[in-house]
Each structure stands twice: as structure tokens, then as C-alpha cells.
mmCIF file of C-alpha atoms in Angstrom:
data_model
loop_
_atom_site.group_PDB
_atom_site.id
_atom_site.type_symbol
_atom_site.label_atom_id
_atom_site.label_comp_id
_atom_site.label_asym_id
_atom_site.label_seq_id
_atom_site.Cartn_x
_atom_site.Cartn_y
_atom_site.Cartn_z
ATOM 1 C CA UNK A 1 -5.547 19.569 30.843
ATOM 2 C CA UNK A 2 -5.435 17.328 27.408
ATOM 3 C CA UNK A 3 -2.187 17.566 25.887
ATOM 4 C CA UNK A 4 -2.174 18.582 22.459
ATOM 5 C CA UNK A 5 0.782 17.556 20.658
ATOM 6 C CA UNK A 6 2.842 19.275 17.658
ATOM 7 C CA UNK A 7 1.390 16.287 15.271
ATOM 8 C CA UNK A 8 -0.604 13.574 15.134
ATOM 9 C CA UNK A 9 0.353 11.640 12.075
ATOM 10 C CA UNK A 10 -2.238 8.948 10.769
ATOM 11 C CA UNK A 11 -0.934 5.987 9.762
ATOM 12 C CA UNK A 12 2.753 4.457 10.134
ATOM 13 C CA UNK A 13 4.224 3.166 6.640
ATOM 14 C CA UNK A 14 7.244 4.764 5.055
ATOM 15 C CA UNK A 15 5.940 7.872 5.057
ATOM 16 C CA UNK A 16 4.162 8.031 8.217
ATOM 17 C CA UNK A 17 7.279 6.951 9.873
ATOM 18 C CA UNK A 18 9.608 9.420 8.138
ATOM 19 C CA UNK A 19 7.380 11.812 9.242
ATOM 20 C CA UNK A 20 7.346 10.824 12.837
ATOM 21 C CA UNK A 21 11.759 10.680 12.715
ATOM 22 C CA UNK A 22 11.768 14.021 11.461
ATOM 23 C CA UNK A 23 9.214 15.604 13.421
ATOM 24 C CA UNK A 24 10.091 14.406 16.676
ATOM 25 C CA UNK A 25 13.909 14.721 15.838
ATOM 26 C CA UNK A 26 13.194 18.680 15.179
ATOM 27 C CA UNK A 27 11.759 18.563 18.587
ATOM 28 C CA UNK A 28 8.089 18.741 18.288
ATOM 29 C CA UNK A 29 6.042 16.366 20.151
ATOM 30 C CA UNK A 30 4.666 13.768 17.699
ATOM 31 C CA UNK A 31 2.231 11.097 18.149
ATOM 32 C CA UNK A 32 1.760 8.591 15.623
ATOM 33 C CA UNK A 33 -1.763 6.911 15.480
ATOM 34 C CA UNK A 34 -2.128 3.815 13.543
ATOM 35 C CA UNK A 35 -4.749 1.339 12.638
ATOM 36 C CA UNK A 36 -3.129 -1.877 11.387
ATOM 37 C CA UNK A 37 0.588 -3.428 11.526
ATOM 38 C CA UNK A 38 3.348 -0.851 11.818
ATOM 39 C CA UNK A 39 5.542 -0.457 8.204
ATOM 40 C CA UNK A 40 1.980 -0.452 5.766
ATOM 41 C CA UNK A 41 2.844 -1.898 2.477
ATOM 42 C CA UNK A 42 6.449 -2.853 3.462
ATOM 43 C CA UNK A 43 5.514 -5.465 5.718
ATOM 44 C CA UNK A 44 3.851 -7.291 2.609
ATOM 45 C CA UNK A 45 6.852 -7.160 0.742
ATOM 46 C CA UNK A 46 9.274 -10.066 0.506
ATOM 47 C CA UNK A 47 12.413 -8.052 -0.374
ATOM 48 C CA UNK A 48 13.239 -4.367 -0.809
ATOM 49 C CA UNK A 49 16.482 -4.450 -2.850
ATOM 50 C CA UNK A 50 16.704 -0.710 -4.190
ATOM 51 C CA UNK A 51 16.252 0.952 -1.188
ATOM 52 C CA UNK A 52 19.972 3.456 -1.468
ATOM 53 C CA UNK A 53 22.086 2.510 1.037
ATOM 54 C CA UNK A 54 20.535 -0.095 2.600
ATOM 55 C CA UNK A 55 21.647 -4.064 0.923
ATOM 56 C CA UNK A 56 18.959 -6.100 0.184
ATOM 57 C CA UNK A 57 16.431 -6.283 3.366
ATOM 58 C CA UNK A 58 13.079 -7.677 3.961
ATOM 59 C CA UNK A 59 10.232 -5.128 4.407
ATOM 60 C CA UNK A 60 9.310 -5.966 7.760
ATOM 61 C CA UNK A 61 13.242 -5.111 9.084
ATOM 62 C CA UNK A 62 13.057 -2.207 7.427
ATOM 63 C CA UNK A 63 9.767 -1.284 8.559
ATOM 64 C CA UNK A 64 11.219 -2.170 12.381
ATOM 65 C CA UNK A 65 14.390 0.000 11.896
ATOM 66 C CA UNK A 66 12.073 3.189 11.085
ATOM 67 C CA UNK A 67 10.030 2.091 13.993
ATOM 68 C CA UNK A 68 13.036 1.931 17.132
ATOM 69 C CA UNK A 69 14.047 5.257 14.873
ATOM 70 C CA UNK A 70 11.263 7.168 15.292
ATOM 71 C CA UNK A 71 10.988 6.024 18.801
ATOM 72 C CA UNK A 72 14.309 6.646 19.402
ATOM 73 C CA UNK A 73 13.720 10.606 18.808
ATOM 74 C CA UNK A 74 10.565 10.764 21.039
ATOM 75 C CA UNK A 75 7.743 9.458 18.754
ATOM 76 C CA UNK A 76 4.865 8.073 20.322
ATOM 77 C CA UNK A 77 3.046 5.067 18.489
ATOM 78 C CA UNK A 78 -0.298 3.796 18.927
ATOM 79 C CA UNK A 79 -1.104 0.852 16.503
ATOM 80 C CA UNK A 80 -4.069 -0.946 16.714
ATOM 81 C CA UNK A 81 -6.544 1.691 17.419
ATOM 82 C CA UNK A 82 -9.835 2.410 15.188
ATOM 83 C CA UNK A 83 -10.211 6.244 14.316
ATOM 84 C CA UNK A 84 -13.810 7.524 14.659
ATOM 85 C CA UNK A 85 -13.784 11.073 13.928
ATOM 86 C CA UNK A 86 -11.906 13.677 12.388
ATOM 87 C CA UNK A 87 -11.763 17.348 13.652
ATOM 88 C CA UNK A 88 -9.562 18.929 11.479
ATOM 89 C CA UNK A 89 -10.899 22.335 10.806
ATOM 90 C CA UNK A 90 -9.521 25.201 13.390
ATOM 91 C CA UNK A 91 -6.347 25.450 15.478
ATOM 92 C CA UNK A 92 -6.281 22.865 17.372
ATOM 93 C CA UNK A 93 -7.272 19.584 15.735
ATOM 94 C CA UNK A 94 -8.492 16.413 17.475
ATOM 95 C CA UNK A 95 -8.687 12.352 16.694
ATOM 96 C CA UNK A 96 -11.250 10.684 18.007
ATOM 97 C CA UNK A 97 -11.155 6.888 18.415
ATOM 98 C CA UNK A 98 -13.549 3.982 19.038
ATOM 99 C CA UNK A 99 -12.237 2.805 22.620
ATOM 100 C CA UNK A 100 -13.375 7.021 23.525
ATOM 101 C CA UNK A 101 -9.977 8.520 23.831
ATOM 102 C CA UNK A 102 -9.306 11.372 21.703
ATOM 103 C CA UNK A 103 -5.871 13.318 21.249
ATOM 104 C CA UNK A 104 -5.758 16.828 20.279
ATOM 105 C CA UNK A 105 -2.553 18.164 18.226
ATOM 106 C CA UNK A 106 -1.413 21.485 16.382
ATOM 107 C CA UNK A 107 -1.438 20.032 13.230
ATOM 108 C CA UNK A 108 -2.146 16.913 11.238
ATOM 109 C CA UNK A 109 0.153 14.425 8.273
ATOM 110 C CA UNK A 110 -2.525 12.041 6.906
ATOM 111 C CA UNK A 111 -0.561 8.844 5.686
ATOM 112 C CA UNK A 112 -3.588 6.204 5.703
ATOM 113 C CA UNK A 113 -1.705 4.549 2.570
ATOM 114 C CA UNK A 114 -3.405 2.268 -0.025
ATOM 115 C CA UNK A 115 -4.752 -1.089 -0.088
ATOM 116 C CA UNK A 116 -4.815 -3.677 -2.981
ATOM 117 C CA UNK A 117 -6.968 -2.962 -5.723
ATOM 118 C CA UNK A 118 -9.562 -5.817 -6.233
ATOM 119 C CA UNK A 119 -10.959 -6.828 -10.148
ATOM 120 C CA UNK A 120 -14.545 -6.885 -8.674
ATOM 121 C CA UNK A 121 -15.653 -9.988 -10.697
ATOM 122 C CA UNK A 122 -17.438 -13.002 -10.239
ATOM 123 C CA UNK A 123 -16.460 -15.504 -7.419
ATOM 124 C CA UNK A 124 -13.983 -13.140 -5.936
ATOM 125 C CA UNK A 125 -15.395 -12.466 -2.808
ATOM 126 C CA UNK A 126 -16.103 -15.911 -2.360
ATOM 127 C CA UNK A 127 -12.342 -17.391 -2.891
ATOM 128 C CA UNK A 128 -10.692 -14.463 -0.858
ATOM 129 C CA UNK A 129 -8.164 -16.377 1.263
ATOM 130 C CA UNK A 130 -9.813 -19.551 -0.372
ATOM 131 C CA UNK A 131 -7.244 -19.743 -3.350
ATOM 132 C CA UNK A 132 -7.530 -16.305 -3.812
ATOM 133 C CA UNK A 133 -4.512 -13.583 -2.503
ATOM 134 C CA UNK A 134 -3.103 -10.119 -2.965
ATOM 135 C CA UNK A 135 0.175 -10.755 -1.159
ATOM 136 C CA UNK A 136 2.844 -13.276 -2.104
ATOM 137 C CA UNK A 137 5.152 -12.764 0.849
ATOM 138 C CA UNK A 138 2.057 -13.736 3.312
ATOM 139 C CA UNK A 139 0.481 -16.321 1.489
ATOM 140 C CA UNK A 140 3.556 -17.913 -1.606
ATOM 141 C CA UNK A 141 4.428 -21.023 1.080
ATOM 142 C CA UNK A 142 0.705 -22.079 0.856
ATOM 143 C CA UNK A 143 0.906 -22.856 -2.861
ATOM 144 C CA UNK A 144 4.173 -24.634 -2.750
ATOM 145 C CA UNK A 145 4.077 -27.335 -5.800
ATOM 146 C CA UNK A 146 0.858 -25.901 -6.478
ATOM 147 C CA UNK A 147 0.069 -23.929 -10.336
ATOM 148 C CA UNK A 148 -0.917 -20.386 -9.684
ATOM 149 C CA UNK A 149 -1.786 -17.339 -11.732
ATOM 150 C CA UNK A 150 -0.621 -13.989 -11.286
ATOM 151 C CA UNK A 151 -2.572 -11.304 -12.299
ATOM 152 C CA UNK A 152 -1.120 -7.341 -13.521
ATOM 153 C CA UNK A 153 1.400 -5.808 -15.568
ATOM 154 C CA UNK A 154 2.956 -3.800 -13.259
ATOM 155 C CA UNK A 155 6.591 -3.776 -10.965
ATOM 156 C CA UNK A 156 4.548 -5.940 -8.353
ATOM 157 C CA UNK A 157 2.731 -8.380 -10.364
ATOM 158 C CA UNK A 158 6.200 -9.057 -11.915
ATOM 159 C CA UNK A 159 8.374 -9.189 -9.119
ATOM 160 C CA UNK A 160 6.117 -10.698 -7.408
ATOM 161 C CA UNK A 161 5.304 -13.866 -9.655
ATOM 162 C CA UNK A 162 9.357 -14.635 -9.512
ATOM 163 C CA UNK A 163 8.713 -14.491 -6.068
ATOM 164 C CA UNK A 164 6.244 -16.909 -6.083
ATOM 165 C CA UNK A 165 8.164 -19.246 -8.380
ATOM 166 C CA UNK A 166 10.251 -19.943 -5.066
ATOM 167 C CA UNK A 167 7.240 -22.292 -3.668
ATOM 168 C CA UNK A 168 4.707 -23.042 -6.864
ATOM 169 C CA UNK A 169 5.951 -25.107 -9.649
ATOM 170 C CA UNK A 170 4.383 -22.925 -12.224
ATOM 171 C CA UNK A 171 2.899 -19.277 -12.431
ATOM 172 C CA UNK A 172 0.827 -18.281 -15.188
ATOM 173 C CA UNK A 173 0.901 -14.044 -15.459
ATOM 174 C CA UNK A 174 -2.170 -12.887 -17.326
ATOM 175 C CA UNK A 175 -1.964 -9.344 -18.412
ATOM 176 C CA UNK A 176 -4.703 -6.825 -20.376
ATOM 177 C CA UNK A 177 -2.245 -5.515 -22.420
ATOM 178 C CA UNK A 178 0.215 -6.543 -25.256
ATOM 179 C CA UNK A 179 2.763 -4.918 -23.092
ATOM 180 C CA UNK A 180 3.999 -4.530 -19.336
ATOM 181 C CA UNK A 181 4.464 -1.609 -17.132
ATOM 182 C CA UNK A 182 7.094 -2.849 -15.202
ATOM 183 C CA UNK A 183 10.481 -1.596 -15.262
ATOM 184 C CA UNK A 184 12.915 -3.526 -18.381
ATOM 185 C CA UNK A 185 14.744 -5.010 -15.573
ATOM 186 C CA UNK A 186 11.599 -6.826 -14.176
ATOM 187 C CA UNK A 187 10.046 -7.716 -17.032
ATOM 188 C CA UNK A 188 13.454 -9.630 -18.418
ATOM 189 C CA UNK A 189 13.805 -11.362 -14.487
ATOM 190 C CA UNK A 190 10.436 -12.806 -15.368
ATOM 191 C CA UNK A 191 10.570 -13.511 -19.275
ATOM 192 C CA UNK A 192 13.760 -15.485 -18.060
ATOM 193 C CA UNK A 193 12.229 -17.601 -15.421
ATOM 194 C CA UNK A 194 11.317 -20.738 -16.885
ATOM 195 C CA UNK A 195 8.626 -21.282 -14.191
ATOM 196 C CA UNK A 196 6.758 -18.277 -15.689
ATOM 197 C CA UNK A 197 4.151 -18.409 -18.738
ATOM 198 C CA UNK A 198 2.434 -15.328 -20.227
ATOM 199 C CA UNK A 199 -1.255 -14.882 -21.220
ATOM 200 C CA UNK A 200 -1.534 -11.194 -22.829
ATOM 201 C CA UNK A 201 -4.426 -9.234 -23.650
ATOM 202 C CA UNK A 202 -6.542 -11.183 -21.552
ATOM 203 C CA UNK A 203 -8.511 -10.525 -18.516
ATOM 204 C CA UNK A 204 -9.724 -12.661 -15.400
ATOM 205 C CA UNK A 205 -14.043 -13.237 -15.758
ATOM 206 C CA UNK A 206 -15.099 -15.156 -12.794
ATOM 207 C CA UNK A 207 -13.203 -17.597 -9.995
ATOM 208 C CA UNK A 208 -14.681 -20.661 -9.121
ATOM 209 C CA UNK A 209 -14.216 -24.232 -7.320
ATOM 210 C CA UNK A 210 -16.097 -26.001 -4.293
ATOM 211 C CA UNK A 211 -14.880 -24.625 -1.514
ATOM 212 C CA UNK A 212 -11.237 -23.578 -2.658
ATOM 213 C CA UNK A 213 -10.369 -22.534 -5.608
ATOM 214 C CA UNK A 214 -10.284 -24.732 -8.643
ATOM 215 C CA UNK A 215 -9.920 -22.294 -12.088
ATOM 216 C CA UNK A 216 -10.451 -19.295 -13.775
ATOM 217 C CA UNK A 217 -12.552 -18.261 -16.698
ATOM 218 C CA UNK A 218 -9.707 -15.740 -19.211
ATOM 219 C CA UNK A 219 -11.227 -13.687 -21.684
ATOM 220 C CA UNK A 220 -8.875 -13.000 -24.716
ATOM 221 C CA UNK A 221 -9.390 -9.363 -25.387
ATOM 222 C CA UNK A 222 -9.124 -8.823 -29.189
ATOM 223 C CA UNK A 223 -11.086 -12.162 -29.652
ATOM 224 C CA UNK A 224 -13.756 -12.230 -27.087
ATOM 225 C CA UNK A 225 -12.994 -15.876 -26.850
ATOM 226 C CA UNK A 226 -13.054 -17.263 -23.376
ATOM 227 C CA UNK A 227 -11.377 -19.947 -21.961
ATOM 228 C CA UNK A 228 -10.549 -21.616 -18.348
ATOM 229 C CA UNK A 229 -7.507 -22.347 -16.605
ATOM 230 C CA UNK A 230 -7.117 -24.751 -14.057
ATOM 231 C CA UNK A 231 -5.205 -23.603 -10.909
ATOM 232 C CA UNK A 232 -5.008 -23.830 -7.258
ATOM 233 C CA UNK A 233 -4.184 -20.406 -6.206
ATOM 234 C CA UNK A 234 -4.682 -16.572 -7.713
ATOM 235 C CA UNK A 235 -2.361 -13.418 -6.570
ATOM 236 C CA UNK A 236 -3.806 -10.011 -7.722
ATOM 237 C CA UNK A 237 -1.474 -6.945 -8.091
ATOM 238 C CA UNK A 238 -3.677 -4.496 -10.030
ATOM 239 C CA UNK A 239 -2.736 -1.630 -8.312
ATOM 240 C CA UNK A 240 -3.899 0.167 -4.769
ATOM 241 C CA UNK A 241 -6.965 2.469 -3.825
ATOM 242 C CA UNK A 242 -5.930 4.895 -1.117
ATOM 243 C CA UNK A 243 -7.436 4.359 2.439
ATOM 244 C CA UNK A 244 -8.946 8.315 2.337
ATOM 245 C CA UNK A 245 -12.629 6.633 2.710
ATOM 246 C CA UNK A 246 -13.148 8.286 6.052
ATOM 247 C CA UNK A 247 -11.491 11.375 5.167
ATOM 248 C CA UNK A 248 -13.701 11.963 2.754
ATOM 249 C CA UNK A 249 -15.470 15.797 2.378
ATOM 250 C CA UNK A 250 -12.346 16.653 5.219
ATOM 251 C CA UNK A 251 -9.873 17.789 2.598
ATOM 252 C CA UNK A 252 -9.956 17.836 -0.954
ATOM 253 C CA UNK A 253 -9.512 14.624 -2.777
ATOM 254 C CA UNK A 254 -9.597 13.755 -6.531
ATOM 255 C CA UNK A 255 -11.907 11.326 -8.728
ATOM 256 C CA UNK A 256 -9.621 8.386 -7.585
ATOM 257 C CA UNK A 257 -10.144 9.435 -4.008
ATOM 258 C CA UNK A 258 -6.600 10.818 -3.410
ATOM 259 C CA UNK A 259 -5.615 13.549 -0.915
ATOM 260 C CA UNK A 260 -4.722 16.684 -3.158
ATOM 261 C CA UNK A 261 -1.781 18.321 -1.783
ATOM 262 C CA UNK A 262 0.866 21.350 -3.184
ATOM 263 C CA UNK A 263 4.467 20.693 -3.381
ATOM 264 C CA UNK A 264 4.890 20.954 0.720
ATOM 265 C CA UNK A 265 2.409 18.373 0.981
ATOM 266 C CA UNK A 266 -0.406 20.441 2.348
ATOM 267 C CA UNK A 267 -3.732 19.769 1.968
ATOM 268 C CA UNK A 268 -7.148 22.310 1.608
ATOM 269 C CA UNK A 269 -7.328 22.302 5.137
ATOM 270 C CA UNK A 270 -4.811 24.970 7.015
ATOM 271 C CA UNK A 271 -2.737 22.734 9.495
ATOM 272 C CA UNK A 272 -3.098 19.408 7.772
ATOM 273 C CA UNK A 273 -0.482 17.777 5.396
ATOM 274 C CA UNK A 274 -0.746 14.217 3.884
ATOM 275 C CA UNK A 275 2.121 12.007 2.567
ATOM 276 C CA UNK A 276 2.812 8.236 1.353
ATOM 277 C CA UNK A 277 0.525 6.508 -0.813
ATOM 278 C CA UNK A 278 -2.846 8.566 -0.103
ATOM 279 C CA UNK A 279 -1.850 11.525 -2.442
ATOM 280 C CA UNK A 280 -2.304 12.699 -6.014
ATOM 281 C CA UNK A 281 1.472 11.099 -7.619
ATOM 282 C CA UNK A 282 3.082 9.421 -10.538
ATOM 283 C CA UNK A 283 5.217 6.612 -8.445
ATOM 284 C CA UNK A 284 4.350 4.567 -5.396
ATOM 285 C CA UNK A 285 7.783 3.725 -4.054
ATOM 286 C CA UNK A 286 9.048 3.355 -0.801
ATOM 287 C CA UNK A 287 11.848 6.157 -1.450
ATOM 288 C CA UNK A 288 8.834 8.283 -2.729
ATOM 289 C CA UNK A 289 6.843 7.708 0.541
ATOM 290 C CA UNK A 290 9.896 8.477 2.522
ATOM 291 C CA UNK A 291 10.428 11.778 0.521
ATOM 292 C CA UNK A 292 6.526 12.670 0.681
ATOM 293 C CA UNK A 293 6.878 11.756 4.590
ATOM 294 C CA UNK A 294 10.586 13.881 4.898
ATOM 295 C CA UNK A 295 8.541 17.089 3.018
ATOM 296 C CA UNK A 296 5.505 16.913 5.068
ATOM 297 C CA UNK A 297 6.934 16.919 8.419
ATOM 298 C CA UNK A 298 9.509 19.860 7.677
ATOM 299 C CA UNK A 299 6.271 21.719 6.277
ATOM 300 C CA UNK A 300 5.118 21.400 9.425
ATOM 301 C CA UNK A 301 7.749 22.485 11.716
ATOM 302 C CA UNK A 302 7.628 25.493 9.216
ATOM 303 C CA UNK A 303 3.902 25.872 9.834
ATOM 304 C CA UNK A 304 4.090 25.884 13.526
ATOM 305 C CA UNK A 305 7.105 28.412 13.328
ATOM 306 C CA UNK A 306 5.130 30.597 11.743
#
């Protein structure tokens, strides 16, 4: 007979992981399936420095200490694997993946996460990995005393582009607004930086170059005036868009696609929870995903109680 587990939790970022600690720590058996690299968005982050209680730590340790935790309780982990089908509706639910196993469990956490947002404009399918990047900690040594342009307003696109300062000799942030949405204390890091110019109220129109990329056409807002920048490399950090594509008509989701879940993290479907970037919040932290993650799995241990 198949065994059917206490959880199968989809995906293993922060929150997927937290999930998998606590569940298999309160004794339920927990299976973690996961499609890409273990640790999600952590492993494309060059630092995590406000994590409490933990000094200054790249994401991929961090991501590796939740891991050998997790493991440590019981948690199984299966990375790598393609999911096929959902069956999440009735008792017993069941995963379904391309290589034909399947794995039935009691109840489902959905923690697909997020992926980076792209600016859908012209060239930008052509220049991916060509000049063009959405992560600084895989691709900053490429552009070493190279001119590069960063663009968002947000905690990443700042912290990020002082990153980046490390290996280019000159980052150029261009921002939509007159105004960031970073917090004060990333916003001053970068205003400080000497290696960092500013182009506000501007947006990216079109990449292009032969073969790499060569510059960027910048559209100043209030103006309409465009102009082009030479540069050698472009870093995007507008945001994420969860990864709830195949999910989609399983559980309710809202008009940008995320999971809609109460304050125990459960979704419309009886059994199944979802945590971590994928659901309807404010902040997209790593502490939040760890809380979402810590929430979800004790809302499950509660649900198979009862």
C-alpha cells in the first residue's frame, strides 16, 4: 500500500522549510517536494543581515542550515522533480509528477514562492542572460569594471545596486517615481555610494546591442523625452509574480494570482494551507516566510487532530 504522509509541502524556501521543521518536529510524517534549488529566493541573495539572531550570513548557508534542520527532524526532500497534477479536493490528497510517481498525503502547505517580475518591453527577451539579469549575487562578477543599470525602487533594487558596486565601476538606478520604497536605511547606503547615480521618474523602453547588450532607451516620465544610455549589463528588481500558475482554479487566488488564505494560512480547499511568497501579504521577507511557514504547519497538526 502507498503511503500517504501527514504533508506534502510544495516548494522548499523559508517557508516551505519552516514548515517541514515544524511539521516533522511535531511528529507528523512530512515530505517536502520541490522543483528547483533548495532555499527559493535566499539562495539569490548575497547577504541576509537582519535575520534576528543569526550575524550576517549568506542566503545559501542559511538556506542549508534549514535544510540539515528539517532533515534532522524526519523531513523528507525531493528537489528536482516536475509536478504534473494536483489532487487536492477530498481526504486524501495526491501529487503527481512527470517521472510517474505520485505521493498521496493528509494534507497539503503550498509554498511555490515567486519569481522576478519582468518589464515586458522591447529587446528583453532577447538580452536575457545576454547583458540582461534579475540576480546580482549570480551574475555581479560578470560585470566587474563594467557600467550597469539597476532598475526598481524597492529594498532589492537598492541593496542590491550597492551590491553590485563591489564588481562594476558604476551603477546607474533608474526609478518611475520621484521617490523610493526602500527602507530610509537603504536608500541613504545607496545615496552615499559614490559608485551610484540616480535617474528618477523614468522608465526602461527597449534593450538593444548585437549580440550582448549595448544600451537602453529611458523615457523621462513627466517629459516624454527619451533618451539612451550606454551600458554593458541591466539587473531588474521590479518585484515577484507568485509561481501559483499551475494551481490555478485549485484554490482561490486573487487578480495578482496569489493564494488567498485566513489568518491560519488555509486556503478554499479543506486540508490545504499555503505559506511564503505565494499568498495575499503586505511584506515579502524572509522572517515573514518563516512566520507564514511556522503558522501553516501548526494549522495543520491542528487540522489533523481534529
Amino acid at each position: 500500500m502507498d503511503e500517504v504522509f501527514d504533508v506534502i509541502i510544495v516548494g522548499a524556501g523559508a517557508a516551505g522549510l519552516t514548515a517541514g521543521i515544524y511539521a516533522s518536529r511535531a511528529k507528523l510524517s512530512t515530505l517536502i517536494l520541490n522543483e528547483g534549488a533548495v532555499g527559493g529566493q535566499m539562495v539569490l541573495t548575497e547577504e541576509i543581515a537582519n535575520y534576528p539572531g543569526v550575524p550576517a550570513t549568506k542566503g545559501y548557508m542559511l538556506a542549508n542550515t534549514m535544510k540539515q534542520q528539517a532533515k534532522s527532524f524526519g523531513c523528507k526532500i525531493k528537489s528536482n522533480i516536475k509536478i504534473t497534477k494536483y489532487k487536492l479536493e477530498g481526504e486524501v490528497k495526491e501529487i503527481e509528477l512527470e517521472d510517474g510517481r505520485s505521493f498521496k498525503g493528509k494534507s497539503v502547505i503550498l509554498t511555490p514562492g515567486g519569481r522576478p517580475r519582468s518589464l515586458n518591453i522591447e529587446g528583453e527577451g532577447e538580452f536575457k542572460g545576454k547583458g540582461i539579469s534579475y540576480c546580482a549575487t549570480c551574475d555581479g562578477d560578470f560585470f566587474t569594471g563594467k557600467e550597469v543599470v539597476v532598475v526598481g525602487g524597492g529594498n532589492s533594487a537598492l541593496e542590491e545596486a550597492v551590491a553590485l558596486t563591489t564588481y562594476a565601476t558604476k551603477v546607474t538606478i533608474v526609478h518611475q517615481f520621484d521617490h523610493f520604497q526602500a527602507f530610509e536605511h537603504a536608500v541613504q547606503e545607496a545615496k552615499k555610494n559614490p559608485k551610484i547615480e540616480f535617474i528618477m521618474e523614468s522608465e526602461l523602453r527597449g534593450f538593444y546591442g548585437n549580440g550582448l547588450l549595448q544600451k537602453v532607451a529611458i523615457e523621462h516620465l513627466p517629459s516624454g523625452k527619451t533618451s539612451e544610455l550606454t551600458t554593458d549589463g541591466t539587473f531588474i528588481f521590479v518585484g515577484y509574480q507568485p509561481n501559483t500558475e499551475s494551481i490555478k482554479g485549485l484554490v482561490d487566488l486573487n487578480e495578482r494570482g496569489e493564494i488567498v488564505v485566513d489568518s491560519g494560512m488555509k486556503t478554499s480547499v479543506d486540508g490545504v494551507f499555503a505559506a511564503g511568497d505565494c499568498i495575499t501579504k503586505r511584506y515579502r521577507q524572509v522572517t515573514t516566510a518563516v512566520a507564514d511557514g511556522t503558522i501553516a504547519a501548526l494549522s495543520v497538526s491542528e487540522y489533523l487532530r481534529n
